Amino acid sequence: MGQKVNPIAFRLAVNKDWRSKWYASGKDYTTKLHEDLAVRGYLKNKLQNAGLARVVIERAWNSVRVTLHTSRPGLIIGRQGKEIEVMTKEITDVCKGAQVKIDIIEIRKPELDAQLVAEQIAVQLERRISFRRAMKRALQTAMEFGAEGIRLRCAGRLGGADIARAEGYREGKVPLQTLRVPLDYGFAEARTVYGIIGVKCWVNKKDEEAPGKPQGRGDRGDRGDRGDRGDRGNRGGDRGGDRGGDRRPSTPRN
């Protein structure tokens, strides 16, 4: 049986970060964990159409900071910030009176965010659009916006078939085992009339080379200075021409 690991958890020590940032022990940990789950469930139901990709929760003493990564910040803020006030009050009740602050970060290119791509395909499947058409359109759009590679996989009763199956498409480079590659992963469910269809998405974004970043084994361009060793080619000829004169006379054997 195949052993599967979440790509985000697999890269936590390399180039990914935790979605919840706080520490607790004992019963306090259990309480805060269930509060986090309740907050995430509330935001997911309330902001279904707001392009919500990630929710990051940070805690410090009696304060809670919730950071929303979204492609449509205007829908979340609402007119004169009324929606923010409503959500702040609801989350405060869930967190039992803790001081809550909500931050919003806009996603500039939602076409390259794996979670948003998966949710967009799920919405199209619920509208009875062909899964092949939806997946191919997402592939083409992501590559046009500058992705290095993208991989999609849909599983379930595709097209209303009686037997569930899985189909996937891939374009470009998607190295799942290379940890230094900036890979993004997203998952969504399409609740159709004939059952749930799961949608998985992997997006390989372009890796902007950071200044001072150590080069890997493949980046050996600096070794061009070794070209000075071209004189080694004359070793054979020089030794051949002078071999007779420089030799010491051999001692006769008795």
Short mmCIF file of C-alpha atoms in Angstrom, two decimals:
data_model
loop_
_atom_site.label_atom_id
_atom_site.label_comp_id
_atom_site.label_asym_id
_atom_site.label_seq_id
_atom_site.Cartn_x
_atom_site.Cartn_y
_atom_site.Cartn_z
CA MET A 1 0.00 0.00 0.00
CA GLY A 2 1.34 3.41 -0.93
CA GLN A 3 2.64 5.57 1.91
CA LYS A 4 1.57 9.18 1.41
CA VAL A 5 2.80 12.32 3.16
CA ASN A 6 1.43 15.84 3.04
CA PRO A 7 3.78 17.94 0.86
CA ILE A 8 3.47 20.95 3.20
CA ALA A 9 4.38 18.95 6.33
CA PHE A 10 7.19 17.26 4.38
CA ARG A 11 8.83 20.66 3.76
CA LEU A 12 8.30 22.32 7.15
CA ALA A 13 11.99 22.20 8.05
CA VAL A 14 13.11 23.56 4.66
CA ASN A 15 10.97 26.23 3.01
CA LYS A 16 7.49 25.99 4.56
CA ASP A 17 6.13 27.38 7.83
CA TRP A 18 3.53 26.29 10.36
CA ARG A 19 -0.10 27.36 9.94
CA SER A 20 -0.50 27.68 13.74
CA LYS A 21 2.26 29.38 15.74
CA TRP A 22 1.91 28.98 19.50
CA TYR A 23 2.97 26.74 22.35
CA ALA A 24 0.92 25.14 25.12
CA SER A 25 1.06 22.04 27.29
CA GLY A 26 -1.39 19.71 28.99
CA LYS A 27 -5.08 20.53 28.85
CA ASP A 28 -4.31 24.03 27.66
CA TYR A 29 -2.97 22.54 24.43
CA THR A 30 -6.19 20.59 23.83
CA THR A 31 -8.33 23.67 24.44
CA LYS A 32 -6.35 25.86 22.06
CA LEU A 33 -6.23 23.16 19.41
CA HIS A 34 -10.03 22.88 19.34
CA GLU A 35 -10.31 26.67 19.29
CA ASP A 36 -8.07 26.74 16.21
CA LEU A 37 -10.19 24.11 14.50
CA ALA A 38 -13.37 26.05 15.29
CA VAL A 39 -11.88 29.31 13.96
CA ARG A 40 -10.73 27.67 10.74
CA GLY A 41 -14.12 26.02 10.21
CA TYR A 42 -15.95 29.30 10.83
CA LEU A 43 -13.75 31.23 8.38
CA LYS A 44 -13.99 28.51 5.72
CA ASN A 45 -17.80 28.53 5.83
CA LYS A 46 -18.11 32.32 5.95
CA LEU A 47 -15.53 33.08 3.24
CA GLN A 48 -16.35 30.38 0.70
CA ASN A 49 -16.40 32.80 -2.24
CA ALA A 50 -13.65 35.14 -1.05
CA GLY A 51 -10.69 33.19 -2.43
CA LEU A 52 -9.33 32.23 0.99
CA ALA A 53 -6.11 30.22 0.53
CA ARG A 54 -4.53 30.01 4.01
CA VAL A 55 -5.31 30.91 7.60
CA VAL A 56 -2.36 31.50 9.94
CA ILE A 57 -3.11 31.70 13.68
CA GLU A 58 -0.59 33.15 16.14
CA ARG A 59 -1.02 33.34 19.92
CA ALA A 60 0.81 35.34 22.57
CA TRP A 61 -0.49 35.43 26.14
CA ASN A 62 -4.14 36.49 25.87
CA SER A 63 -4.04 37.76 22.28
CA VAL A 64 -4.78 35.97 18.99
CA ARG A 65 -3.62 37.19 15.59
CA VAL A 66 -5.38 35.69 12.56
CA THR A 67 -3.76 36.27 9.15
CA LEU A 68 -5.90 35.62 6.09
CA HIS A 69 -4.22 35.02 2.72
CA THR A 70 -6.82 35.81 0.07
CA SER A 71 -7.15 36.84 -3.54
CA ARG A 72 -10.22 39.04 -2.87
CA PRO A 73 -9.49 41.23 0.15
CA GLY A 74 -12.36 43.59 -0.69
CA LEU A 75 -15.00 40.92 -0.04
CA ILE A 76 -13.52 40.12 3.36
CA ILE A 77 -13.20 43.72 4.53
CA GLY A 78 -16.68 44.75 3.40
CA ARG A 79 -18.02 48.30 3.35
CA GLN A 80 -16.21 50.49 5.89
CA GLY A 81 -14.73 47.37 7.48
CA LYS A 82 -18.03 46.04 8.83
CA GLU A 83 -17.28 42.43 7.89
CA ILE A 84 -13.97 42.58 9.77
CA GLU A 85 -15.76 43.77 12.91
CA VAL A 86 -18.30 40.93 12.69
CA MET A 87 -15.60 38.28 12.24
CA THR A 88 -13.51 39.75 15.07
CA LYS A 89 -16.48 39.50 17.44
CA GLU A 90 -17.28 35.91 16.42
CA ILE A 91 -13.66 34.76 16.77
CA THR A 92 -13.40 36.49 20.16
CA ASP A 93 -16.37 34.43 21.36
CA VAL A 94 -14.76 31.23 20.08
CA CYS A 95 -11.44 32.09 21.79
CA LYS A 96 -13.24 32.83 25.10
CA GLY A 97 -12.69 36.55 25.30
CA ALA A 98 -9.11 36.73 23.99
CA GLN A 99 -8.01 39.88 22.20
CA VAL A 100 -8.32 39.14 18.46
CA LYS A 101 -6.68 40.97 15.58
CA ILE A 102 -7.29 40.08 11.92
CA ASP A 103 -4.71 40.80 9.21
CA ILE A 104 -5.31 40.39 5.49
CA ILE A 105 -2.60 39.58 2.94
CA GLU A 106 -3.50 39.78 -0.74
CA ILE A 107 -2.41 37.04 -3.14
CA ARG A 108 -1.24 38.79 -6.30
CA LYS A 109 -1.36 35.75 -8.58
CA PRO A 110 -4.17 33.38 -7.55
CA GLU A 111 -3.49 31.34 -10.70
CA LEU A 112 -0.25 30.13 -9.09
CA ASP A 113 -1.67 29.30 -5.65
CA ALA A 114 -2.29 25.56 -5.42
CA GLN A 115 -5.18 25.82 -2.95
CA LEU A 116 -7.03 28.40 -5.03
CA VAL A 117 -6.47 26.40 -8.24
CA ALA A 118 -7.89 23.24 -6.60
CA GLU A 119 -10.91 25.13 -5.26
CA GLN A 120 -11.57 26.71 -8.64
CA ILE A 121 -11.60 23.29 -10.30
CA ALA A 122 -13.92 21.96 -7.56
CA VAL A 123 -16.36 24.82 -8.20
CA GLN A 124 -16.39 24.03 -11.92
CA LEU A 125 -17.06 20.35 -11.22
CA GLU A 126 -20.03 21.30 -9.03
CA ARG A 127 -21.37 23.30 -12.00
CA ARG A 128 -21.19 20.12 -14.11
CA ILE A 129 -18.31 21.29 -16.30
CA SER A 130 -16.21 18.46 -17.77
CA PHE A 131 -13.35 17.59 -15.41
CA ARG A 132 -10.92 17.24 -18.34
CA ARG A 133 -11.78 20.68 -19.61
CA ALA A 134 -11.44 22.24 -16.14
CA MET A 135 -8.08 20.59 -15.47
CA LYS A 136 -6.57 21.44 -18.86
CA ARG A 137 -7.69 25.04 -18.55
CA ALA A 138 -6.04 25.30 -15.11
CA LEU A 139 -2.83 23.79 -16.51
CA GLN A 140 -2.71 26.25 -19.38
CA THR A 141 -3.45 29.27 -17.18
CA ALA A 142 -0.79 28.39 -14.59
CA MET A 143 1.90 27.91 -17.23
CA GLU A 144 0.97 31.22 -18.87
CA PHE A 145 1.43 33.00 -15.53
CA GLY A 146 4.99 31.69 -15.20
CA ALA A 147 4.80 28.40 -13.30
CA GLU A 148 7.70 25.99 -13.74
CA GLY A 149 5.27 23.07 -13.61
CA ILE A 150 1.85 21.99 -12.36
CA ARG A 151 0.27 18.65 -11.58
CA LEU A 152 -3.46 17.98 -11.08
CA ARG A 153 -5.32 14.88 -9.92
CA CYS A 154 -9.07 14.28 -9.62
CA ALA A 155 -10.48 11.17 -7.95
CA GLY A 156 -14.06 9.97 -7.52
CA ARG A 157 -17.06 9.28 -9.73
CA LEU A 158 -15.72 11.34 -12.61
CA GLY A 159 -18.42 12.20 -15.13
CA GLY A 160 -21.04 10.43 -13.04
CA ALA A 161 -19.54 6.97 -13.72
CA ASP A 162 -20.65 4.07 -11.53
CA ILE A 163 -17.07 3.07 -10.76
CA ALA A 164 -14.81 5.64 -9.11
CA ARG A 165 -11.43 6.27 -10.69
CA ALA A 166 -8.64 8.82 -10.67
CA GLU A 167 -7.21 10.87 -13.53
CA GLY A 168 -4.35 13.32 -13.53
CA TYR A 169 -2.57 15.74 -15.82
CA ARG A 170 0.88 17.25 -15.56
CA GLU A 171 2.84 19.88 -17.42
CA GLY A 172 6.35 21.16 -16.81
CA LYS A 173 8.63 20.07 -13.96
CA VAL A 174 7.08 18.91 -10.67
CA PRO A 175 9.84 17.17 -8.63
CA LEU A 176 8.01 15.96 -5.52
CA GLN A 177 11.11 14.59 -3.77
CA THR A 178 13.36 17.64 -4.23
CA LEU A 179 12.91 19.63 -1.03
CA ARG A 180 14.62 22.82 -2.20
CA VAL A 181 12.05 23.28 -5.00
CA PRO A 182 9.37 25.86 -3.98
CA LEU A 183 6.45 23.46 -4.32
CA ASP A 184 2.92 24.47 -3.28
CA TYR A 185 0.12 21.99 -2.53
CA GLY A 186 -3.63 22.38 -2.32
CA PHE A 187 -6.65 20.12 -1.82
CA ALA A 188 -10.38 20.71 -2.32
CA GLU A 189 -13.57 18.67 -2.50
CA ALA A 190 -16.31 19.04 -5.09
CA ARG A 191 -19.68 18.00 -3.65
CA THR A 192 -21.57 16.86 -6.73
CA VAL A 193 -24.99 15.18 -6.95
CA TYR A 194 -23.31 11.80 -7.55
CA GLY A 195 -20.74 12.02 -4.75
CA ILE A 196 -17.62 13.83 -3.61
CA ILE A 197 -14.74 14.33 -6.03
CA GLY A 198 -11.35 15.13 -4.54
CA VAL A 199 -9.05 17.56 -6.31
CA LYS A 200 -5.31 17.74 -5.59
CA CYS A 201 -2.94 20.31 -7.03
CA TRP A 202 0.86 20.68 -6.96
CA VAL A 203 2.40 23.89 -8.34
CA ASN A 204 6.11 24.38 -8.91
CA LYS A 205 6.73 28.11 -8.73
CA LYS A 206 9.81 29.77 -10.12
CA ASP A 207 12.72 29.83 -7.69
CA GLU A 208 14.12 33.33 -7.41
CA GLU A 209 17.77 32.85 -6.57
CA ALA A 210 18.31 34.55 -3.22
CA PRO A 211 21.51 36.62 -2.83
CA GLY A 212 24.19 34.72 -0.99
CA LYS A 213 22.40 31.42 -1.46
CA PRO A 214 24.87 28.50 -1.50
CA GLN A 215 25.05 26.81 -4.86
CA GLY A 216 24.29 23.13 -5.26
CA ARG A 217 26.34 20.48 -7.00
CA GLY A 218 24.76 21.39 -10.31
CA ASP A 219 26.01 25.01 -10.22
CA ARG A 220 29.68 24.51 -11.00
CA GLY A 221 30.17 27.49 -13.25
CA ASP A 222 32.90 28.98 -11.03
CA ARG A 223 35.18 26.04 -11.73
CA GLY A 224 36.02 27.49 -15.13
CA ASP A 225 39.28 28.85 -13.64
CA ARG A 226 40.68 25.36 -13.91
CA GLY A 227 41.19 26.02 -17.59
CA ASP A 228 44.81 26.97 -16.79
CA ARG A 229 45.53 23.29 -16.71
CA GLY A 230 45.55 23.16 -20.46
CA ASP A 231 49.37 22.92 -20.37
CA ARG A 232 48.98 19.40 -19.13
CA GLY A 233 48.49 18.33 -22.68
CA ASN A 234 52.19 18.92 -23.44
CA ARG A 235 53.40 16.60 -20.73
CA GLY A 236 53.49 13.63 -22.98
CA GLY A 237 55.39 15.41 -25.76
CA ASP A 238 57.97 17.06 -23.53
CA ARG A 239 58.70 13.89 -21.68
CA GLY A 240 59.00 11.98 -24.89
CA GLY A 241 61.55 14.36 -26.42
CA ASP A 242 63.84 14.69 -23.41
CA ARG A 243 63.54 11.18 -22.18
CA GLY A 244 66.85 10.04 -23.58
CA GLY A 245 69.12 12.89 -22.35
CA ASP A 246 67.87 13.28 -18.77
CA ARG A 247 68.03 9.66 -17.77
CA ARG A 248 70.70 8.54 -15.33
CA PRO A 249 73.04 5.86 -16.55
CA SER A 250 71.89 2.53 -15.39
CA THR A 251 74.27 0.60 -13.17
CA PRO A 252 75.40 -2.69 -14.67
CA ARG A 253 74.22 -5.78 -12.91
CA ASN A 254 76.70 -8.38 -11.83
#
